[in-house]
CSV table of C-alpha atoms in Angstrom, one decimal:
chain,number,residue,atom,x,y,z
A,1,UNK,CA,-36.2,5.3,29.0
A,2,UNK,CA,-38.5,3.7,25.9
A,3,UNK,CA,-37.3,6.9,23.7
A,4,UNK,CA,-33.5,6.0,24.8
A,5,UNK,CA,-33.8,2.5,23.9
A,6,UNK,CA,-35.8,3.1,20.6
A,7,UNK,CA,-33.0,5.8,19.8
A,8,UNK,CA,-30.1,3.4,20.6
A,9,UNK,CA,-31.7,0.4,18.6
A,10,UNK,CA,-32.2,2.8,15.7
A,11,UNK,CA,-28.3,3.2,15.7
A,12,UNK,CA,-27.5,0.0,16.2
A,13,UNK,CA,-29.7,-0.7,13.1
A,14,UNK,CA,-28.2,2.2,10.8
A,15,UNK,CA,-24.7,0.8,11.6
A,16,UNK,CA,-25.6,-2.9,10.8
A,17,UNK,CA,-27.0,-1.5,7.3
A,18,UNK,CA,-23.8,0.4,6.7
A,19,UNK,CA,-21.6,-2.8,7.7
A,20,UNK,CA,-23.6,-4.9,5.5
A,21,UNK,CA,-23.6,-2.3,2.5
A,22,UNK,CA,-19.5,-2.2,2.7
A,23,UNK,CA,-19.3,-6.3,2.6
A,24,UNK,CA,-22.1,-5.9,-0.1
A,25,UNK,CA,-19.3,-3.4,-2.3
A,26,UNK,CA,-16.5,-5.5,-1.6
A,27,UNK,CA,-18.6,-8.9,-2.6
A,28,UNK,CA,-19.8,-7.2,-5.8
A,29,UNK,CA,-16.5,-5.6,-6.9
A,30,UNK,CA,-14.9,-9.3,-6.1
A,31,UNK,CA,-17.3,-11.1,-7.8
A,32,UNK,CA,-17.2,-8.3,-11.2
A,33,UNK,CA,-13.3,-9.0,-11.4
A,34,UNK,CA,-13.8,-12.4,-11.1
A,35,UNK,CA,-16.2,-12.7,-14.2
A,36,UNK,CA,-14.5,-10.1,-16.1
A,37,UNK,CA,-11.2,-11.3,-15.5
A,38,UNK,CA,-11.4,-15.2,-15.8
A,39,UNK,CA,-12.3,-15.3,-19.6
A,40,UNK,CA,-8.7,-13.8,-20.5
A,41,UNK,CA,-6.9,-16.6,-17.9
A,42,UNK,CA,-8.8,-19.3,-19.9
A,43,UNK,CA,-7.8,-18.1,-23.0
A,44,UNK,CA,-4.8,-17.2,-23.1
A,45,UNK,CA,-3.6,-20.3,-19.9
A,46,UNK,CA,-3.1,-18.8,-16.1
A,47,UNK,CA,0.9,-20.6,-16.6
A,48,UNK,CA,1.2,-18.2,-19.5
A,49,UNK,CA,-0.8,-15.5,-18.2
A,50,UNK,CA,1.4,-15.4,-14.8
A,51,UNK,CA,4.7,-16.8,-15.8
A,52,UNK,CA,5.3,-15.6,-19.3
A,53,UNK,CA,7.6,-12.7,-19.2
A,54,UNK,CA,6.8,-11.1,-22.2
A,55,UNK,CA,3.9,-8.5,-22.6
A,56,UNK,CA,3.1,-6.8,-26.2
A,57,UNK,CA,-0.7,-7.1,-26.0
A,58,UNK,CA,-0.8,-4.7,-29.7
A,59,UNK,CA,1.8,-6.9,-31.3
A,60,UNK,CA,0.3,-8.6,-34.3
A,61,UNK,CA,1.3,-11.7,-32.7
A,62,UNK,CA,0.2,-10.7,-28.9
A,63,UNK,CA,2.1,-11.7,-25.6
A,64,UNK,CA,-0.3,-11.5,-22.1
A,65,UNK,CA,2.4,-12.6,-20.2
A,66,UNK,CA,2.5,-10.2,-16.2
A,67,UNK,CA,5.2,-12.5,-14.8
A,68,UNK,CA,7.3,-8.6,-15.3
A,69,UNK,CA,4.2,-6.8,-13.6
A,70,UNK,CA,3.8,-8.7,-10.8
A,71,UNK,CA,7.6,-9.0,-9.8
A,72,UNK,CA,7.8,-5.3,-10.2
A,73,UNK,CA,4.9,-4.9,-7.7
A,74,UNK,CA,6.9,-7.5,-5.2
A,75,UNK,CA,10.3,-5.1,-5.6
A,76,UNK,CA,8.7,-2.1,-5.9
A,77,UNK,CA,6.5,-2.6,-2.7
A,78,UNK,CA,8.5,-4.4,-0.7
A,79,UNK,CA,11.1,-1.4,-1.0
A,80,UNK,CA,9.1,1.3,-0.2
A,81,UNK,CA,8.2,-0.8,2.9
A,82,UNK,CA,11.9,-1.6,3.9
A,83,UNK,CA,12.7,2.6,3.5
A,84,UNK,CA,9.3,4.1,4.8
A,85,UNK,CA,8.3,1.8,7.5
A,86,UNK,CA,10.9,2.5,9.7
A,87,UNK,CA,11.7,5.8,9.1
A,88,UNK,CA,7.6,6.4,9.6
A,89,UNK,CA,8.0,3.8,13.0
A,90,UNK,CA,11.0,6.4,14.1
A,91,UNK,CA,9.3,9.4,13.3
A,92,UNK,CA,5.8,8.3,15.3
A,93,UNK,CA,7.3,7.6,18.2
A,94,UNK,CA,9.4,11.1,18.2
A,95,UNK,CA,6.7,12.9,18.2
A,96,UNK,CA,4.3,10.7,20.6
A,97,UNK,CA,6.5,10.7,23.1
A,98,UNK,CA,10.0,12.8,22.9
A,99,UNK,CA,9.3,15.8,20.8
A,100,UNK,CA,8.7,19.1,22.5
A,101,UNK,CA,5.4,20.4,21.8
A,102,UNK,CA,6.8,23.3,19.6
A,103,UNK,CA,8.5,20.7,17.5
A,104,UNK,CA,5.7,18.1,17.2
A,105,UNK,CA,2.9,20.7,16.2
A,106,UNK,CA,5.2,21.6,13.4
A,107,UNK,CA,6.2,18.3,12.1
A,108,UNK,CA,2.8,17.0,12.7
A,109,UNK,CA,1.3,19.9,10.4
A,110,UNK,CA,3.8,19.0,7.9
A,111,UNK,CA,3.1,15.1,7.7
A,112,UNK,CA,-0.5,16.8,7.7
A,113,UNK,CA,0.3,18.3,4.6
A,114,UNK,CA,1.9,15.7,2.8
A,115,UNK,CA,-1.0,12.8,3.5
A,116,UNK,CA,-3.5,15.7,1.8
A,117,UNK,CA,-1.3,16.3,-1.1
A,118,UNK,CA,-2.8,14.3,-4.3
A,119,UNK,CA,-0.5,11.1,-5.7
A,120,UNK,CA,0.1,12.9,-8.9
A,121,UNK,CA,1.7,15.8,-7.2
A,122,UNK,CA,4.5,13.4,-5.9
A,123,UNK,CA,4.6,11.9,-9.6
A,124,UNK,CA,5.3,15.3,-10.9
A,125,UNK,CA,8.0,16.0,-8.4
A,126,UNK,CA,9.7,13.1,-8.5
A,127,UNK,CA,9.4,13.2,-12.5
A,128,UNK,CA,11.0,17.0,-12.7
A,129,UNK,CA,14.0,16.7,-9.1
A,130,UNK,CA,14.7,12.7,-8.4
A,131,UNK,CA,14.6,11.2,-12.1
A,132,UNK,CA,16.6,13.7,-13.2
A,133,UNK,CA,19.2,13.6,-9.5
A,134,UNK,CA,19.0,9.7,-10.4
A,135,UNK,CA,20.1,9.9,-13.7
A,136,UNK,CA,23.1,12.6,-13.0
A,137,UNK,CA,23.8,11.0,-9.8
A,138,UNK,CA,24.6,7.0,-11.0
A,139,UNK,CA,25.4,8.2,-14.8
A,140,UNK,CA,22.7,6.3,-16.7
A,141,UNK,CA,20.6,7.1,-20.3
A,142,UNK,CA,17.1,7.2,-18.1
A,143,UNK,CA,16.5,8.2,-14.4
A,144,UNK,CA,12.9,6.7,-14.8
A,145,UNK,CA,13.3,3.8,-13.2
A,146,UNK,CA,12.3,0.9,-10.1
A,147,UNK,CA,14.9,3.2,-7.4
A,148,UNK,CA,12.2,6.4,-8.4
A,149,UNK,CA,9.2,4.3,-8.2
A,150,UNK,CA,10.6,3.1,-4.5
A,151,UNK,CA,11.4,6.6,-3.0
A,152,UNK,CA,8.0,7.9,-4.5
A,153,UNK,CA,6.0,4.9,-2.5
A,154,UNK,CA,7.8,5.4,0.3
A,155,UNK,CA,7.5,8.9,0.8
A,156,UNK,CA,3.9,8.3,0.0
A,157,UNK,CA,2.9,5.7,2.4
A,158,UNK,CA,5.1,7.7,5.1
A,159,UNK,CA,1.8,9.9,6.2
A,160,UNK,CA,-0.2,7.2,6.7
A,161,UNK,CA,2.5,4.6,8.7
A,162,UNK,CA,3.3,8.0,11.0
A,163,UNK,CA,-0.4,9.2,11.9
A,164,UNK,CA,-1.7,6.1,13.0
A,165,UNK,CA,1.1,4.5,15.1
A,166,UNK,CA,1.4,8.1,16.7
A,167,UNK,CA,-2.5,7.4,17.4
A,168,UNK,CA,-1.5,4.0,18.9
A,169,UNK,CA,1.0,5.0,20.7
A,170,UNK,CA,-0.8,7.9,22.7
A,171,UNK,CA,-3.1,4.8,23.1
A,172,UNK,CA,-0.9,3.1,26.0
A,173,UNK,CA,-1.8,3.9,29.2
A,174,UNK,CA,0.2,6.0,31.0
A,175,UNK,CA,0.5,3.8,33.8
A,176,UNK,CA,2.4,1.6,31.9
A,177,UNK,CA,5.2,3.7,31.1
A,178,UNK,CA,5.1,5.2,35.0
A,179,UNK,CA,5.6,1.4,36.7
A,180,UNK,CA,8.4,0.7,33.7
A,181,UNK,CA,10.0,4.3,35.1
A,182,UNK,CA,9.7,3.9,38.9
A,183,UNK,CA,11.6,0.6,38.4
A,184,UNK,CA,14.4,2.4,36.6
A,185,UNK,CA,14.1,2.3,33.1
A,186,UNK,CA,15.4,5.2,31.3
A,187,UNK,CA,12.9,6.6,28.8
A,188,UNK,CA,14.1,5.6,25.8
A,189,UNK,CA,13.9,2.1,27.3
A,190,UNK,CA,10.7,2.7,28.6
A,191,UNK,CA,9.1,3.9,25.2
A,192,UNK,CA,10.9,1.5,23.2
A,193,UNK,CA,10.1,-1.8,25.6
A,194,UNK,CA,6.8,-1.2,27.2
A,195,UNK,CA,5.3,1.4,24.9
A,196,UNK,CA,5.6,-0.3,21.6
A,197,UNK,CA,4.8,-3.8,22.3
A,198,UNK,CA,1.9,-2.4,23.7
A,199,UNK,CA,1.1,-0.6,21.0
A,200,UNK,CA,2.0,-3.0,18.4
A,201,UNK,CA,-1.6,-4.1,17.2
A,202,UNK,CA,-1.9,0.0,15.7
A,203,UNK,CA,1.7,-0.2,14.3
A,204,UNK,CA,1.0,-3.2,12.5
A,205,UNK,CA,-2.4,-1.8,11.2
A,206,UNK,CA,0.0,1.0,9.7
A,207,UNK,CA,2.0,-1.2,8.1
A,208,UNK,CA,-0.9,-2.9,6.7
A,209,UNK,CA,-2.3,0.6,5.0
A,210,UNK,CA,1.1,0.9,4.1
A,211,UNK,CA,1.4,-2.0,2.1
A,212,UNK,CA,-2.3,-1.4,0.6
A,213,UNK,CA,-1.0,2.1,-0.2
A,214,UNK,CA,2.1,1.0,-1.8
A,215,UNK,CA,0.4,-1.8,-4.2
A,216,UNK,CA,-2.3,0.3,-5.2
A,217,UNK,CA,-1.0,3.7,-6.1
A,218,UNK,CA,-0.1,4.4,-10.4
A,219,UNK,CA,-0.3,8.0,-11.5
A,220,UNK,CA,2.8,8.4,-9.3
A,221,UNK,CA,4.7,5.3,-10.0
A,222,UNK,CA,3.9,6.1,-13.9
A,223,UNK,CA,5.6,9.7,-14.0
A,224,UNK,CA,8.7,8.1,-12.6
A,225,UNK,CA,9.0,4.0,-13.6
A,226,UNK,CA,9.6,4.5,-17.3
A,227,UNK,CA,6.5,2.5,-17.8
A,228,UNK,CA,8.2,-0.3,-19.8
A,229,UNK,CA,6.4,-3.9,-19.4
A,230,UNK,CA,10.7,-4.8,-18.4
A,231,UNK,CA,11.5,-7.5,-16.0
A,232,UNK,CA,12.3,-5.3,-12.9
A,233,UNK,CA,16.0,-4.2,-13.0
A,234,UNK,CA,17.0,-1.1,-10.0
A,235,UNK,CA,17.6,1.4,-12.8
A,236,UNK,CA,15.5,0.0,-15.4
A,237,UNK,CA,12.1,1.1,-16.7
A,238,UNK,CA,9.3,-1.2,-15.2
A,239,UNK,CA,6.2,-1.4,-15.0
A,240,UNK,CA,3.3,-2.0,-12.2
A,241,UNK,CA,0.2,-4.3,-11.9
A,242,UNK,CA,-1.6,-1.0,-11.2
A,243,UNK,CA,0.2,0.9,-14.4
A,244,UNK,CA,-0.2,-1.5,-16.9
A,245,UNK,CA,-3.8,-1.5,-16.1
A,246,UNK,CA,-4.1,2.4,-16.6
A,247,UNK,CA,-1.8,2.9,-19.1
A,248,UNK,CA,-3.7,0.8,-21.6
A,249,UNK,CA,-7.2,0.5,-20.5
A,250,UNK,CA,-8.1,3.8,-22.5
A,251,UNK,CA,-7.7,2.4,-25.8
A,252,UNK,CA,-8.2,-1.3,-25.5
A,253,UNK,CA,-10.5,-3.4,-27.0
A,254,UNK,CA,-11.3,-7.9,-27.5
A,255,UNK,CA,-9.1,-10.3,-25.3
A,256,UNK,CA,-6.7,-7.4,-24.4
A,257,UNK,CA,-9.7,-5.4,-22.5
A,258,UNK,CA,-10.6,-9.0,-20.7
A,259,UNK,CA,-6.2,-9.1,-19.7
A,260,UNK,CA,-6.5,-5.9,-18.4
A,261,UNK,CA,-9.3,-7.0,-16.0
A,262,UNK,CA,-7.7,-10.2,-15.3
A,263,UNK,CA,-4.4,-8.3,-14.0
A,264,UNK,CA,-7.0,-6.3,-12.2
A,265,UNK,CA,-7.8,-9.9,-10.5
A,266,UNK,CA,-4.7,-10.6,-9.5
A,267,UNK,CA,-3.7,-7.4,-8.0
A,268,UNK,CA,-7.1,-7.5,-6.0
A,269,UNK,CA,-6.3,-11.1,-5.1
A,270,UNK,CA,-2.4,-10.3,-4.3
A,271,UNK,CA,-3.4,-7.1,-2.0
A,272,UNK,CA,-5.9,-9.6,0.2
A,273,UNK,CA,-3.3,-12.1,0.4
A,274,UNK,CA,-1.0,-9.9,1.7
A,275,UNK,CA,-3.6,-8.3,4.3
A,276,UNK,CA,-4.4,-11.5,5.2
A,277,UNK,CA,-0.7,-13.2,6.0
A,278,UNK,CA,-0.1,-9.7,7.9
A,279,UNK,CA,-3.2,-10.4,9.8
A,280,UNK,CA,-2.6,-14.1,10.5
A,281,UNK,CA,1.0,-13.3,11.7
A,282,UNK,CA,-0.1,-10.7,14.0
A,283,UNK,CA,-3.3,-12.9,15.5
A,284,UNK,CA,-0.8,-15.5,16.1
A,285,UNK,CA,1.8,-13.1,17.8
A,286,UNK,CA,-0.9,-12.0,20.3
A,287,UNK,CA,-1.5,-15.6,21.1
């Protein structure tokens, strides 16, 4: 009984030191973007740094302005959500709780497959079959553009929204959906009225590491977004918080370095906003 306890308190030990080693990363990566990104917003003004529309940090007169970045992150993000959420949502509850086992072991393998294949293998795809299909398809100079960057994140963050509200959804207990049945539900009603409100916490938390997926990918969105610092146009070339970080960090150097760190900021600061509202809505919506 001693040797259980000891053994149980010795867990319950290793986990607290874990826990408090991943708040200790996330403290010390917050507080190194927040002193390597705050010299560049007092230099160069946070109105100008967030609202100027103009970036050519190697002109010989240089522009920091993101206001392009960060409304490209908005677009670009928000329509990968409005295309993959529901089709993920759709798919997840196919093949919790209608598919026939053949079927689901299939399309499960598949969506398997696509969460394990690497971000810059959909960049390369998209880059060689939908910029070109874009370009032939609505007859414009460049298919590179915010409509590939879109399709790429949401066929990205598909995996991710499909595996975990299927795991949510086998979650409900099944007595749930037998009392919405013996009343004389049908089963589409039953899956679509008991099941998913029940489940709704875990479809939520999908959307949630959709949306974190979304804002932070950039090899992809590179290959296919034209990578032009453009105010976001459909089919024009933009550019993403996460992009214009990579794209220029290799070779920077001075106050254009200390930019790049500060857009670093404000993506970090913009992803746990948005985790944050998604969280306080869905607190409030249990209450």
């Amino acid at each position: 009984m001693k040797k259980q306890k000891a053994f149980e308190n010795f867990i319950h030990g290793l986990f607290l030191i874990l826990g408090l080693i991943t708040v200790g990363c996330v403290l010390l990566i917050t507080l190194y973007l927040i002193i390597a990104g705050i010299p560049a917003i007092r230099k160069i003004g946070i109105w100008d740094f967030l609202f100027n529309p103009k970036w050519a940090s190697t002109a010989k007169e240089p522009s920091y302005g993101i206001l392009p970045f960060i409304l490209t992150s908005i677009y670009g993000t928000a329509g990968a959500i409005l295309i993959g959420v529901p089709i993920g949502f759709l798919t997840s509850v196919y093949l919790a709780k209608l598919a026939p086992a053949k079927i689901r072991t299939a399309v499960s393998g598949a969506v398997s497959l696509l969460a394990g294949i690497p971000s810059v293998v959909y960049g390369l795809v998209g880059m060689m079959v939908l910029v070109p299909g874009i370009r032939n398809l609505f007859h414009i100079p460049d298919g590179a553009s915010l409509l590939a960057a879109i399709i790429v994140l949401a066929i990205i963050i598909l995996p991710s929204i499909i595996n975990v509200s299927i795991t949510a959804l086998e979650a409900v207990p099944k007595e749930y959906e037998d009392a919405s049945l013996a009343l004389g539900a049908t089963p589409v009603e039953t899956y679509f009225k008991v099941s998913v409100p029940a489940a709704k916490s875990g479809i939520a938390a999908a959307v949630v590491l959709g949306v974190g997926r979304a804002i932070g990918e950039a090899m992809a969105v590179m290959m296919v977004s034209g990578n032009a610092p453009n105010l976001p146009e459909l089919f024009g070339s933009v550019r993403f918080l996460t992009t214009a970080v990579a794209s220029e960090m290799s070779y920077s150097s001075g106050l254009q370095r200390q930019a790049l760190f500060s857009i670093a900021l404000v993506l970090f600061l913009f992803i746990m906003l948005i985790n944050a509202a998604l969280n306080f809505f869905l607190k409030r919506s249990k209450e």
